[in-house]
Short mmCIF file of C-alpha atoms and ligand atoms in Angstrom, two decimals:
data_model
loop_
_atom_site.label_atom_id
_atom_site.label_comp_id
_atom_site.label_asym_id
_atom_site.label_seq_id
_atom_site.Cartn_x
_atom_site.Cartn_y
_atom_site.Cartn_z
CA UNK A 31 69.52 121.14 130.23
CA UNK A 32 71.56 117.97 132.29
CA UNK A 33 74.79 117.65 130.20
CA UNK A 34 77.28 114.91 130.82
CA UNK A 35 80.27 115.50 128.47
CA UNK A 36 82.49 112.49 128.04
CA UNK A 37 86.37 112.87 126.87
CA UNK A 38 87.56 116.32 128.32
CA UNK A 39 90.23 117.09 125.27
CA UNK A 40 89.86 119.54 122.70
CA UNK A 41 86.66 119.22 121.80
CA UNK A 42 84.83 117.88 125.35
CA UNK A 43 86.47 120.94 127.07
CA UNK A 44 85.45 123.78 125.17
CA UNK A 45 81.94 121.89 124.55
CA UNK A 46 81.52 121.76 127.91
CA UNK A 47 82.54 125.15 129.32
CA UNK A 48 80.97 126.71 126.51
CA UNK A 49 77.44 124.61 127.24
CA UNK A 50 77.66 125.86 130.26
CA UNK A 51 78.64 129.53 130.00
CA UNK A 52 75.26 129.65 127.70
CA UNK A 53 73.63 128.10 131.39
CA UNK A 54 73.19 124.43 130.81
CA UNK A 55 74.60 122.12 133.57
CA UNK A 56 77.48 120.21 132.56
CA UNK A 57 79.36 117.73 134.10
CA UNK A 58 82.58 116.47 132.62
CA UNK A 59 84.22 113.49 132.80
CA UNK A 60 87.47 112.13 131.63
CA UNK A 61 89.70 108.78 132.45
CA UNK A 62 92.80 111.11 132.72
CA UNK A 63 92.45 112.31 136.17
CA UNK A 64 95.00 115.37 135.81
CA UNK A 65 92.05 116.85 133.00
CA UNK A 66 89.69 116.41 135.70
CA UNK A 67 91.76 117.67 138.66
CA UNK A 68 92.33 120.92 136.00
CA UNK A 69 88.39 121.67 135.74
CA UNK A 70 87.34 121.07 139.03
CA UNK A 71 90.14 124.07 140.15
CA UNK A 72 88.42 125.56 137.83
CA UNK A 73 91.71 125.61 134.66
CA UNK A 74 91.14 124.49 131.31
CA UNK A 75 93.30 121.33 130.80
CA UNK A 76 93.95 122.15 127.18
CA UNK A 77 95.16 125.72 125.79
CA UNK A 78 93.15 127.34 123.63
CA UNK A 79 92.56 131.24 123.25
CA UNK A 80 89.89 132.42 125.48
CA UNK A 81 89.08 128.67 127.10
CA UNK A 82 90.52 129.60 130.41
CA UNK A 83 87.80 132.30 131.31
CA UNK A 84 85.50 130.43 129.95
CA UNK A 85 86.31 127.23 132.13
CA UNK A 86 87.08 129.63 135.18
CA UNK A 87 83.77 130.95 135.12
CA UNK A 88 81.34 128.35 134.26
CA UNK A 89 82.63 126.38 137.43
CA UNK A 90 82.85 129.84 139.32
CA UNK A 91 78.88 130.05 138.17
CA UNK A 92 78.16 126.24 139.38
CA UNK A 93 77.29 125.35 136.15
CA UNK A 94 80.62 123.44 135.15
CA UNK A 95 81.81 120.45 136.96
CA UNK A 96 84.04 117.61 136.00
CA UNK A 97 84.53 114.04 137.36
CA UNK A 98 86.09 110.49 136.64
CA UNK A 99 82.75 108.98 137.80
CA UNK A 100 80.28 108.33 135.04
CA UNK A 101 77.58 107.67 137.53
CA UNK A 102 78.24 111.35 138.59
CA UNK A 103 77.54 112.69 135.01
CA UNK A 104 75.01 110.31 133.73
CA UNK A 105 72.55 111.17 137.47
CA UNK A 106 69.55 112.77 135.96
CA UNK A 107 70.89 114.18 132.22
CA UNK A 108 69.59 114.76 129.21
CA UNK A 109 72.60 114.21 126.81
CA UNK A 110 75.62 112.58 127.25
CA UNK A 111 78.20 113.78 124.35
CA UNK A 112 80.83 111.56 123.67
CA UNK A 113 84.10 114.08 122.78
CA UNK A 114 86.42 111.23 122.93
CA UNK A 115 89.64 110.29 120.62
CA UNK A 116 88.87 108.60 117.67
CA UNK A 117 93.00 107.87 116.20
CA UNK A 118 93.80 105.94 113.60
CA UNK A 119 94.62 102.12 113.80
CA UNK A 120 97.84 101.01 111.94
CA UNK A 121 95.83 99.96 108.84
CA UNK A 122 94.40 103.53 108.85
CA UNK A 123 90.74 102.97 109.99
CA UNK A 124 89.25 104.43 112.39
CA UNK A 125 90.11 103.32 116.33
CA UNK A 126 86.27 103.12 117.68
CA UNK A 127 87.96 101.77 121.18
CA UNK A 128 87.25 104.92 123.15
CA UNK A 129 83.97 105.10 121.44
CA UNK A 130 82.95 101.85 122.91
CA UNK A 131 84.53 102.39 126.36
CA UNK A 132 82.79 105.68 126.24
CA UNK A 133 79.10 104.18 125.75
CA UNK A 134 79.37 101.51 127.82
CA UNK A 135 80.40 103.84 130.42
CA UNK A 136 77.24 105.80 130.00
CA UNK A 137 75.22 102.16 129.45
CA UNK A 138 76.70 100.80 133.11
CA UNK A 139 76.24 104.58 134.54
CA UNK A 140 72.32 104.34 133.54
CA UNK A 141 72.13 101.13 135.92
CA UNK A 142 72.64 103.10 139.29
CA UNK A 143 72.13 106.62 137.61
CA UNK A 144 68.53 108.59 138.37
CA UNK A 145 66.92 109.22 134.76
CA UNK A 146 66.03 112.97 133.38
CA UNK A 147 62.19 113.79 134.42
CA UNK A 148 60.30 112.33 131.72
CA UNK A 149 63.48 109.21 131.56
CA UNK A 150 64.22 110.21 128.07
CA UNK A 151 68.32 110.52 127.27
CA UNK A 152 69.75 111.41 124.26
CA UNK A 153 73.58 109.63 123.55
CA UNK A 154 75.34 112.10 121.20
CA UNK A 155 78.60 111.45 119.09
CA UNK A 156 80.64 114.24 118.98
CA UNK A 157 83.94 112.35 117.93
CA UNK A 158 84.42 111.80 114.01
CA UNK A 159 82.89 108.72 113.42
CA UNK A 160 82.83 106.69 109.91
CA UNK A 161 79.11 106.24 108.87
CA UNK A 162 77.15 103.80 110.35
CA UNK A 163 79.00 103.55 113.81
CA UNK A 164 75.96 105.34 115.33
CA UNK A 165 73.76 102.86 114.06
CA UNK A 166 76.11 100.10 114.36
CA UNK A 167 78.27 100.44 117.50
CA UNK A 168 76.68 103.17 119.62
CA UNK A 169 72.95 102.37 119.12
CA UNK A 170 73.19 98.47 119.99
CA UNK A 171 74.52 99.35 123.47
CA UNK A 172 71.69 101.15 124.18
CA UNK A 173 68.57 98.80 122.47
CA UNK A 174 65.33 99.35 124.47
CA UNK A 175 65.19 95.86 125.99
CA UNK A 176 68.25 95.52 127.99
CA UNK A 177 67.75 99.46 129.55
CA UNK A 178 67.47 99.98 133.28
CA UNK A 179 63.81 100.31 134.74
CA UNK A 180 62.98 104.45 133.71
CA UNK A 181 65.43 104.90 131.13
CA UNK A 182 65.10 105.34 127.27
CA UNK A 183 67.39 106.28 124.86
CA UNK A 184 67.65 107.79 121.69
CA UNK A 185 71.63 108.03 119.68
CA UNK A 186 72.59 110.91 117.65
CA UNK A 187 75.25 112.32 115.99
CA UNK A 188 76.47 115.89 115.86
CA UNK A 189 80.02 116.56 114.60
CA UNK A 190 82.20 119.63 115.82
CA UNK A 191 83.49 121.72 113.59
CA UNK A 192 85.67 123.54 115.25
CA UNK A 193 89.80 124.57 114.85
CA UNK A 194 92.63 123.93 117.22
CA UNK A 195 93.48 127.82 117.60
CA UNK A 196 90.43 129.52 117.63
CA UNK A 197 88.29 126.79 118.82
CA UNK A 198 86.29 128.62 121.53
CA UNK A 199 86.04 131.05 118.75
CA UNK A 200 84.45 128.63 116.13
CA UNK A 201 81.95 126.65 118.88
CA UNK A 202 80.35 130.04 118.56
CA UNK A 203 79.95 130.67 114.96
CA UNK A 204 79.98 127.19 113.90
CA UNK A 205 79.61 126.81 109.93
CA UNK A 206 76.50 124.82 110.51
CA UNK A 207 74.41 123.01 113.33
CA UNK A 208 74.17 119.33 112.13
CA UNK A 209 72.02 116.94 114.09
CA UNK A 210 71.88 113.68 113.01
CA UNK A 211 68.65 111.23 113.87
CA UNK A 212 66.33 109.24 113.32
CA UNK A 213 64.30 109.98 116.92
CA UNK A 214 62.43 113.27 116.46
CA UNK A 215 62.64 114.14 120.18
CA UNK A 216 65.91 113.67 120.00
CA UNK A 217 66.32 115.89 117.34
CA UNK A 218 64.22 118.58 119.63
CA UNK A 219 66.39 118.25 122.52
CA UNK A 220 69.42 118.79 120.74
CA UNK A 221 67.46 121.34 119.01
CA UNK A 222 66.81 123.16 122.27
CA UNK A 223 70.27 122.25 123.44
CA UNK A 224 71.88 124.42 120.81
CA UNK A 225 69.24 127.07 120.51
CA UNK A 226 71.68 129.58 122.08
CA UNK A 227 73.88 129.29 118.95
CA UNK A 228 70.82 131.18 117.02
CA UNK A 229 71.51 129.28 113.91
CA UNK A 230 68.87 126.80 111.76
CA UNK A 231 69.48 123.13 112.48
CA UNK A 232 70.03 121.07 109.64
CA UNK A 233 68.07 117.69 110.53
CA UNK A 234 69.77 114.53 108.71
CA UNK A 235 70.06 110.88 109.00
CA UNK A 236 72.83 109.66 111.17
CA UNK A 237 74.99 108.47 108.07
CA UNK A 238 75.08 112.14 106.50
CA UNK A 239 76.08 113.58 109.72
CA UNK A 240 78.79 110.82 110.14
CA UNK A 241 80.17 111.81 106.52
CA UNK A 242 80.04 115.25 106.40
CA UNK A 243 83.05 115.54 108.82
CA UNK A 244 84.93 113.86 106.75
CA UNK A 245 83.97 115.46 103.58
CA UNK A 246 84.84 118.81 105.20
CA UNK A 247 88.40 117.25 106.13
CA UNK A 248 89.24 116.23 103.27
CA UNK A 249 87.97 119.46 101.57
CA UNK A 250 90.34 121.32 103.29
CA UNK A 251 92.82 118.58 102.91
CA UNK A 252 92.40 118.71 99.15
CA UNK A 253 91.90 123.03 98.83
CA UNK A 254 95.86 123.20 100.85
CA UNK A 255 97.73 120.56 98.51
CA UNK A 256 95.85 122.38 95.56
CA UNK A 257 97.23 126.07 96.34
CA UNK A 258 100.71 124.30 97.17
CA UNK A 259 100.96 121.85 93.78
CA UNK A 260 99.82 125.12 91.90
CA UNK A 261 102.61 126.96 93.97
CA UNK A 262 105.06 124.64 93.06
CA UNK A 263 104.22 124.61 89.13
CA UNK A 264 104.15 128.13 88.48
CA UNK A 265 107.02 129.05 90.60
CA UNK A 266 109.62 126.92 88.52
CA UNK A 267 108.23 129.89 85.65
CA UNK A 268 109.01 132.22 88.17
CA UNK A 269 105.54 132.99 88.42
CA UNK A 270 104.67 134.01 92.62
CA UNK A 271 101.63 131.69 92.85
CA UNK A 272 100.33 133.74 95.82
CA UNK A 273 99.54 136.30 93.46
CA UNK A 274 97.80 134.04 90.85
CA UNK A 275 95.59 131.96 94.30
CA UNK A 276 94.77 135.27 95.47
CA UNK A 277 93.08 136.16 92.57
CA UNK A 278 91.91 132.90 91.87
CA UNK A 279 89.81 132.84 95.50
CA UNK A 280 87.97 136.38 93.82
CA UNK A 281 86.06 134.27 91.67
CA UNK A 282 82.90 133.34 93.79
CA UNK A 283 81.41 131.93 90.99
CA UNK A 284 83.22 129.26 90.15
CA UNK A 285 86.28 128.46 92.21
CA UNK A 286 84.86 129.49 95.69
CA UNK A 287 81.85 128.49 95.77
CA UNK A 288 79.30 125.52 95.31
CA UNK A 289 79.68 125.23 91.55
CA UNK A 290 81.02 121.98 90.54
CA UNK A 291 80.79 120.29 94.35
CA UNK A 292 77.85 117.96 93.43
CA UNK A 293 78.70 114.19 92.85
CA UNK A 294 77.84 113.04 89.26
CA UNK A 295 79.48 112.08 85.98
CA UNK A 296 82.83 112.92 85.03
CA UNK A 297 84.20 115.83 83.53
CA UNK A 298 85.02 116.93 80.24
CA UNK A 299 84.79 119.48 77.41
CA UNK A 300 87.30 121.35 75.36
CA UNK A 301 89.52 122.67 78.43
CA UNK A 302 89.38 120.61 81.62
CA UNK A 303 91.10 117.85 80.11
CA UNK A 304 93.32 119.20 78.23
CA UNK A 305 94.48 122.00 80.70
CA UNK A 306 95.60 119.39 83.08
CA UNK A 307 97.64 117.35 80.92
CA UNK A 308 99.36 120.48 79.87
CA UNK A 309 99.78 121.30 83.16
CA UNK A 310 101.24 118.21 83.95
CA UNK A 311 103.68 118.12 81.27
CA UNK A 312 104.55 121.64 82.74
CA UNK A 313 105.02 119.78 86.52
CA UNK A 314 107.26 116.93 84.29
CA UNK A 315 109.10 119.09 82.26
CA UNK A 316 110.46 120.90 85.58
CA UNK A 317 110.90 118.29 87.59
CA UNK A 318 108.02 119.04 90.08
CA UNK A 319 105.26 116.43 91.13
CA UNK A 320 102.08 116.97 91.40
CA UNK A 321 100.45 113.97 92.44
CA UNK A 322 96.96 115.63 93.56
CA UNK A 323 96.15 117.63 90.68
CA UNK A 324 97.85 114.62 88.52
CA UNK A 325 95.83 112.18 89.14
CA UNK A 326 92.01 113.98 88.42
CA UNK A 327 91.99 112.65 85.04
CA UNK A 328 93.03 108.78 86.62
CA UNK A 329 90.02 109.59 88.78
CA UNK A 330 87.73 110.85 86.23
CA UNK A 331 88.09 107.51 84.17
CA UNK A 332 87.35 105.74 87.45
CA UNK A 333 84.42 107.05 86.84
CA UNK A 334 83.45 106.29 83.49
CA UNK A 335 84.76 102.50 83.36
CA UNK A 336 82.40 102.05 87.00
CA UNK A 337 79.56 102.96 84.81
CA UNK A 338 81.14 100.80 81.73
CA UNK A 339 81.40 97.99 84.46
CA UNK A 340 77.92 98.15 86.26
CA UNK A 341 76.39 97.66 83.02
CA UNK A 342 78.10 94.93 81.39
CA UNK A 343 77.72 93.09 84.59
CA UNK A 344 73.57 93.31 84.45
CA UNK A 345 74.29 91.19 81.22
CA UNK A 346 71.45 93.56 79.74
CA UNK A 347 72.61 94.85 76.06
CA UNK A 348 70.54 97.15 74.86
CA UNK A 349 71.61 100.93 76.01
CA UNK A 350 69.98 104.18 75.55
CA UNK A 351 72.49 107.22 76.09
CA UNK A 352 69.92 110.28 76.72
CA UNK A 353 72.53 113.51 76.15
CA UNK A 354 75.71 112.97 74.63
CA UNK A 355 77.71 116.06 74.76
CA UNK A 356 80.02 117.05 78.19
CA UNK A 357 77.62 119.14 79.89
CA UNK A 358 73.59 120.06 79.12
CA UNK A 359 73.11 122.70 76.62
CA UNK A 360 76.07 122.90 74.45
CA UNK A 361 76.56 120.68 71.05
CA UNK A 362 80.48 120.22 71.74
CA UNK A 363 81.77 116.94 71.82
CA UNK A 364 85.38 117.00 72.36
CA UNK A 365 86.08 114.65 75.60
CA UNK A 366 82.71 114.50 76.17
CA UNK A 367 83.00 111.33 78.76
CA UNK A 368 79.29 110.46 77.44
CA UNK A 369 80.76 110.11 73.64
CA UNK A 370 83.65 107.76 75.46
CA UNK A 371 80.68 105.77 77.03
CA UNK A 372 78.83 104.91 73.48
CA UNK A 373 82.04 103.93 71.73
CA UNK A 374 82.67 101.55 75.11
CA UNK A 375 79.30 100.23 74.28
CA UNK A 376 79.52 99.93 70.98
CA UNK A 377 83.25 98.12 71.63
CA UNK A 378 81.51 95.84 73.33
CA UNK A 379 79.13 94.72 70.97
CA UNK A 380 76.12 96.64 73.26
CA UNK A 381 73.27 97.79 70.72
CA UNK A 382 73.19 101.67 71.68
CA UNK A 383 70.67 104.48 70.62
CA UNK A 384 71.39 107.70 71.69
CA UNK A 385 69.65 110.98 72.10
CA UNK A 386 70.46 114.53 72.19
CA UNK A 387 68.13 117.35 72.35
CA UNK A 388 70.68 119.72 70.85
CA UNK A 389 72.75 117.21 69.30
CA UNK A 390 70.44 115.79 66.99
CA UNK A 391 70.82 114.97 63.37
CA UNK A 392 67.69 116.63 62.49
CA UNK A 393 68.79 120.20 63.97
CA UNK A 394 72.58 120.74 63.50
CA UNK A 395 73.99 122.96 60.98
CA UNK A 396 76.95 123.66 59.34
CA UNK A 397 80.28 122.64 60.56
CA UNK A 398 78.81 120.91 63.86
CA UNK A 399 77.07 118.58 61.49
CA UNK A 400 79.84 118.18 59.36
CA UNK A 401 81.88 117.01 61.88
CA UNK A 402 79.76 114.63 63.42
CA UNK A 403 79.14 113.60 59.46
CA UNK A 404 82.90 112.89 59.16
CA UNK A 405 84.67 112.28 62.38
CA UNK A 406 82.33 110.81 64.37
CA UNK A 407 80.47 108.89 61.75
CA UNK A 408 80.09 105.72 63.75
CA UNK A 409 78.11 108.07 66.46
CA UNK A 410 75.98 109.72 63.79
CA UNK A 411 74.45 106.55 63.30
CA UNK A 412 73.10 105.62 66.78
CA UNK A 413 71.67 109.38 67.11
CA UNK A 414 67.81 109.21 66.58
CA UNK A 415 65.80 112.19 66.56
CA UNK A 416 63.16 111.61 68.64
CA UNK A 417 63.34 110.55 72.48
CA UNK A 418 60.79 107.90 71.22
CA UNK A 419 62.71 106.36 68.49
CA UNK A 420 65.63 106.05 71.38
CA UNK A 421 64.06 104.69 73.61
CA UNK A 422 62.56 101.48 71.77
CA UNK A 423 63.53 98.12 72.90
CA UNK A 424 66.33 99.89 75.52
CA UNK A 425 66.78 97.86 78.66
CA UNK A 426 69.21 99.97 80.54
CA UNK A 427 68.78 104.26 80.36
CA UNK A 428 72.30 105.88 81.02
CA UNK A 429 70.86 109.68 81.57
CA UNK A 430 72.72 113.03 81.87
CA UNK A 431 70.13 115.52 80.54
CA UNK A 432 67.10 116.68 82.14
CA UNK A 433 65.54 117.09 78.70
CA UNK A 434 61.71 116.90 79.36
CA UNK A 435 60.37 115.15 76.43
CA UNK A 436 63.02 112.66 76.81
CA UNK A 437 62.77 111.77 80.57
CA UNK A 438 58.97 111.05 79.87
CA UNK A 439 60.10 108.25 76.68
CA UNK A 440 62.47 106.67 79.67
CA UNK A 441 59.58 106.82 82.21
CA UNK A 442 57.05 105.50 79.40
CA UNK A 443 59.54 102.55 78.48
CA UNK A 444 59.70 100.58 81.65
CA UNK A 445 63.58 100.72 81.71
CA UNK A 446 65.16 97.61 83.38
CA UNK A 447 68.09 99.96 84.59
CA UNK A 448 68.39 103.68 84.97
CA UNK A 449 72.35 105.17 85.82
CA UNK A 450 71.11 109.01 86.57
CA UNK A 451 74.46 110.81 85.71
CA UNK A 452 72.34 114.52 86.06
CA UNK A 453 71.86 113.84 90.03
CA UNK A 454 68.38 116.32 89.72
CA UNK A 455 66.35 114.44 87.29
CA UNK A 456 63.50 114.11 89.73
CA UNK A 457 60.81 112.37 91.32
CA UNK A 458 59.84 110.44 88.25
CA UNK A 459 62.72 108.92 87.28
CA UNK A 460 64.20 108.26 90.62
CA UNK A 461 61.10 106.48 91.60
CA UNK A 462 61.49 104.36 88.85
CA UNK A 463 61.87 100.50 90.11
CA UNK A 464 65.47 100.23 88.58
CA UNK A 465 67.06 103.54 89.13
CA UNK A 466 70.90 104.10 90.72
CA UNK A 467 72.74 107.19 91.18
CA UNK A 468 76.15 107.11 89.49
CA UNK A 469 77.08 107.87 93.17
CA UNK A 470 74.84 107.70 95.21
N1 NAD B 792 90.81 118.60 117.85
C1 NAD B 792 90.03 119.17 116.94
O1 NAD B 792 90.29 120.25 116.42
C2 NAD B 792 88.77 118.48 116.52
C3 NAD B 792 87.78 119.21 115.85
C4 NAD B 792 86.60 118.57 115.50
C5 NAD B 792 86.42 117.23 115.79
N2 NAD B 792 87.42 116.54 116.42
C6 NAD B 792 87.15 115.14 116.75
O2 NAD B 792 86.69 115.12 118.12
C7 NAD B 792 87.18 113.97 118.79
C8 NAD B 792 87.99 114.37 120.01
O3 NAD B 792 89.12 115.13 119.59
P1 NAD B 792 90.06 115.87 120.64
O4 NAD B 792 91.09 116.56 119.83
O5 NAD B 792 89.23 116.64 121.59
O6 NAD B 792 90.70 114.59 121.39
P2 NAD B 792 91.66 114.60 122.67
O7 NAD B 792 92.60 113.46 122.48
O8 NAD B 792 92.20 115.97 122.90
O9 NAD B 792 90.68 114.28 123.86
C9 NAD B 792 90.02 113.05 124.02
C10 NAD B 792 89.80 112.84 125.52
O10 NAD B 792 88.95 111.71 125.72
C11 NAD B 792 89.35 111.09 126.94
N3 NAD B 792 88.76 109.76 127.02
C12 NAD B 792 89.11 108.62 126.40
N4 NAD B 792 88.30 107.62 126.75
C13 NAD B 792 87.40 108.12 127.62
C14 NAD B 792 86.30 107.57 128.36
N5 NAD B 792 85.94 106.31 128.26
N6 NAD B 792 85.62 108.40 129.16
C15 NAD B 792 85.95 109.70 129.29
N7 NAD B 792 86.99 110.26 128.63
C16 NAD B 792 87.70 109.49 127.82
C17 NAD B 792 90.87 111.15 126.85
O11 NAD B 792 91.47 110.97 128.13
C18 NAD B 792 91.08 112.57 126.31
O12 NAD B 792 91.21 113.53 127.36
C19 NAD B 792 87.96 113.17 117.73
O13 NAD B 792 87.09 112.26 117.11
C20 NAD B 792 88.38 114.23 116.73
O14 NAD B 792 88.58 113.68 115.43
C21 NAD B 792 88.57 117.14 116.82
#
């Protein structure tokens, strides 16, 4: 394929020589003519393990060539991928400047540019781009009516995972191939474009491709100040927390892996809780701060006061809590966040049912129902024992168990308001007129 690749940094140059050292043709092009001058001599203008060979012999081969001419690029691609800067402003948000410059380069280019056979071009964002830019920046520039006679153009977004350091490295093994669009050819051409790679495509809407960059920053953000905050903790015990992290990343099940990475409701139980305020007394006590791992709890009551607040403001108040303990399957209630949303309710005057498949007044035993008998007496009261007796005369559903016979009383009772806490509840209830995610 015709690749123009715009912003010759980082990302554009090892995009580009490696697009090309798999054969496509790829012209670069950069405002900073030194980046340029380095390409064309056939040098990589950034240092990188492994980039200079690759630069070296992609333009050796013909197939790499690099220019401060859009009109140079643009004549008769496919793509255009826009590798330009994306810095942050002094408030923090996102600089889109070179973005713009960027696209309306390509836009003006089109005007004297030959199109691709067939006139189809595909604008890619490579940059990391807040969501909606694509749609609302990039795809504007390009709407079908004011395009040059033989052009048409499709936007798309694929982010670059790659690391300063081993980037060459990583543009070859990415950890996925994103391609976000709406246009299916589009999505073919980038499809083809990266066939080379050998990996699946994952096919999304513009907006997940946007965030996902970000959510992987900020992953890897969060995962360094966690090992160092634990670090810092344990060593004041003279504890080496290398030790302790190194066997923490053996557990695949839990702690490296996808368990606990989907949005939903907030956490609880008999542990999480309380294991973090001790070990933030431990962080006090010593005179360490750990402001990351510190302030999950301040987070996790974000959480339930958003779902306190969305319902009071519907001015609806009758509620029907279906599962009450912290997690599906278990009949503990300590810090269960859904207990701390009924006595909310009840607080503020809301009528609330509630129902539990497990716990349910008709099938606990012993001490469970003793407790529940004694210290949570004011709960006891709202639990009915059927799904059906819960659901009666409930206007809003607040639902974090995917208990069958329940989910059918919500979908029978015409709920004015669903909040699905569970996140996989679904066709049936999320097609239901007045269902939200807690998140989503
Ligand atoms: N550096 C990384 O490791 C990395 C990894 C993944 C994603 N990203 C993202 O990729 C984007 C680029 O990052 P980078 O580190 O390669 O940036 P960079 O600053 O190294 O390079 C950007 C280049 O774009 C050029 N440029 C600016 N406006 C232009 C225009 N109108 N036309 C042509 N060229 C223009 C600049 O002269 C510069 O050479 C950013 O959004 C960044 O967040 C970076």
């Amino acid at each position: 394929m015709k690749v123009a690749v715009f912003g010759l940094g980082y990302v554009g140059t090892v995009t580009a020589a490696g697009l090309a050292s798999r054969g496509h043709e790829v012209v670069g092009v950069d405002v900073d003519a030194m980046k340029v001058e380095a390409i064309c001599r056939g040098e990589s203008p950034v240092v990188e393990p492994g980039i200079g060979v690759l630069v070296h012999d992609a333009v050796a081969a013909g197939l790499l060539q690099a220019t401060t001419d859009a009109r140079l690029a643009v004549e008769g691609a496919d793509v255009s991928l826009i590798c330009v800067g994306t810095p942050s402003s002094a408030r923090g948000d996102t600089d889109l400047t070179y973005i713009r410059r960027a696209v309306e380069d390509v836009r003006d280019a089109m005007e004297v540019a030959t199109p691709p056979a067939g006139g189809f071009h595909t604008v890619v964002i490579r940059s990391t781009v807040p969501p909606g830019t694509c749609a609302g920046v990039v795809a504007p520039v390009f709407s079908s009516g004011g395009l040059p006679e033989g052009w048409s153009v499709a936007t798309a977004m694929c982010p670059e995972f790659l690391r300063e350091g081993c980037g060459v490295e990583d543009f070859f093994a990415p950890p996925f191939v994103v391609v976000g669009t709406e246009d299916t050819r589009a999505h073919e051409a980038l499809g083809a474009m990266f066939a080379f790679l050998g990996q699946d495509v994952h096919h999304v809407d513009l907006g997940t491709a946007e965030s996902l960059k970000y959510a992987c920053n900020a992953f890897h953000a969060v995962k360094v100040t966690f090992a160092n905050e634990m670090g810092r903790v344990f060593s004041t015990f003279g504890v080496d927390g290398r030790r302790v992290m190194e066997i923490f990343s053996e557990d695949r099940k839990l702690n490296v892996s996808p368990a606990y990475l989907r949005p939903g409701f907030a956490f609880g139980g008999s542990c999480l809780p309380k294991d973090l305020r001790a070990l933030q007394s431990m962080a006090r006590t010593n005179g360490v701060e750990i402001p990351m791992v510190g302030s999950a709890l301040i987070s996790n009551e974000v959480v339930v006061r958003s779902v306190v607040d969305r319902v009071l403001q519907t001015g609806y108040r009758s509620v029907c809590l279906v599962g009450l303990s912290f997690k599906m399957d278990t009949d503990d209630l300590r810090e269960s966040p859904n207990l701390e949303l009924a006595e909310r309710f009840v607080g503020k005057g809301l009528d609330v049912r509630i129902y539990d498949p497990i716990v349910n007044p008709d099938r606990l035993v012993g001490a469970n129902l003793r407790h529940l008998q004694s210290k949570l007496a004011h709960v006891n009261r709202l639990l009915a024992a059927t799904p059906e007796e819960a659901v009666e005369g409930a206007e809003v559903f607040i639902i974090s168990s995917s208990d069958k016979d329940a989910l059918r009383a919500v979908v029978a009772a015409s709920p004015k308001l669903v909040i699905d806490l569970h996140g996989r509840l679904g066709a049936d209830i999320e097609q239901l007129a007045g269902y939200a995610g807690v998140s989503w």
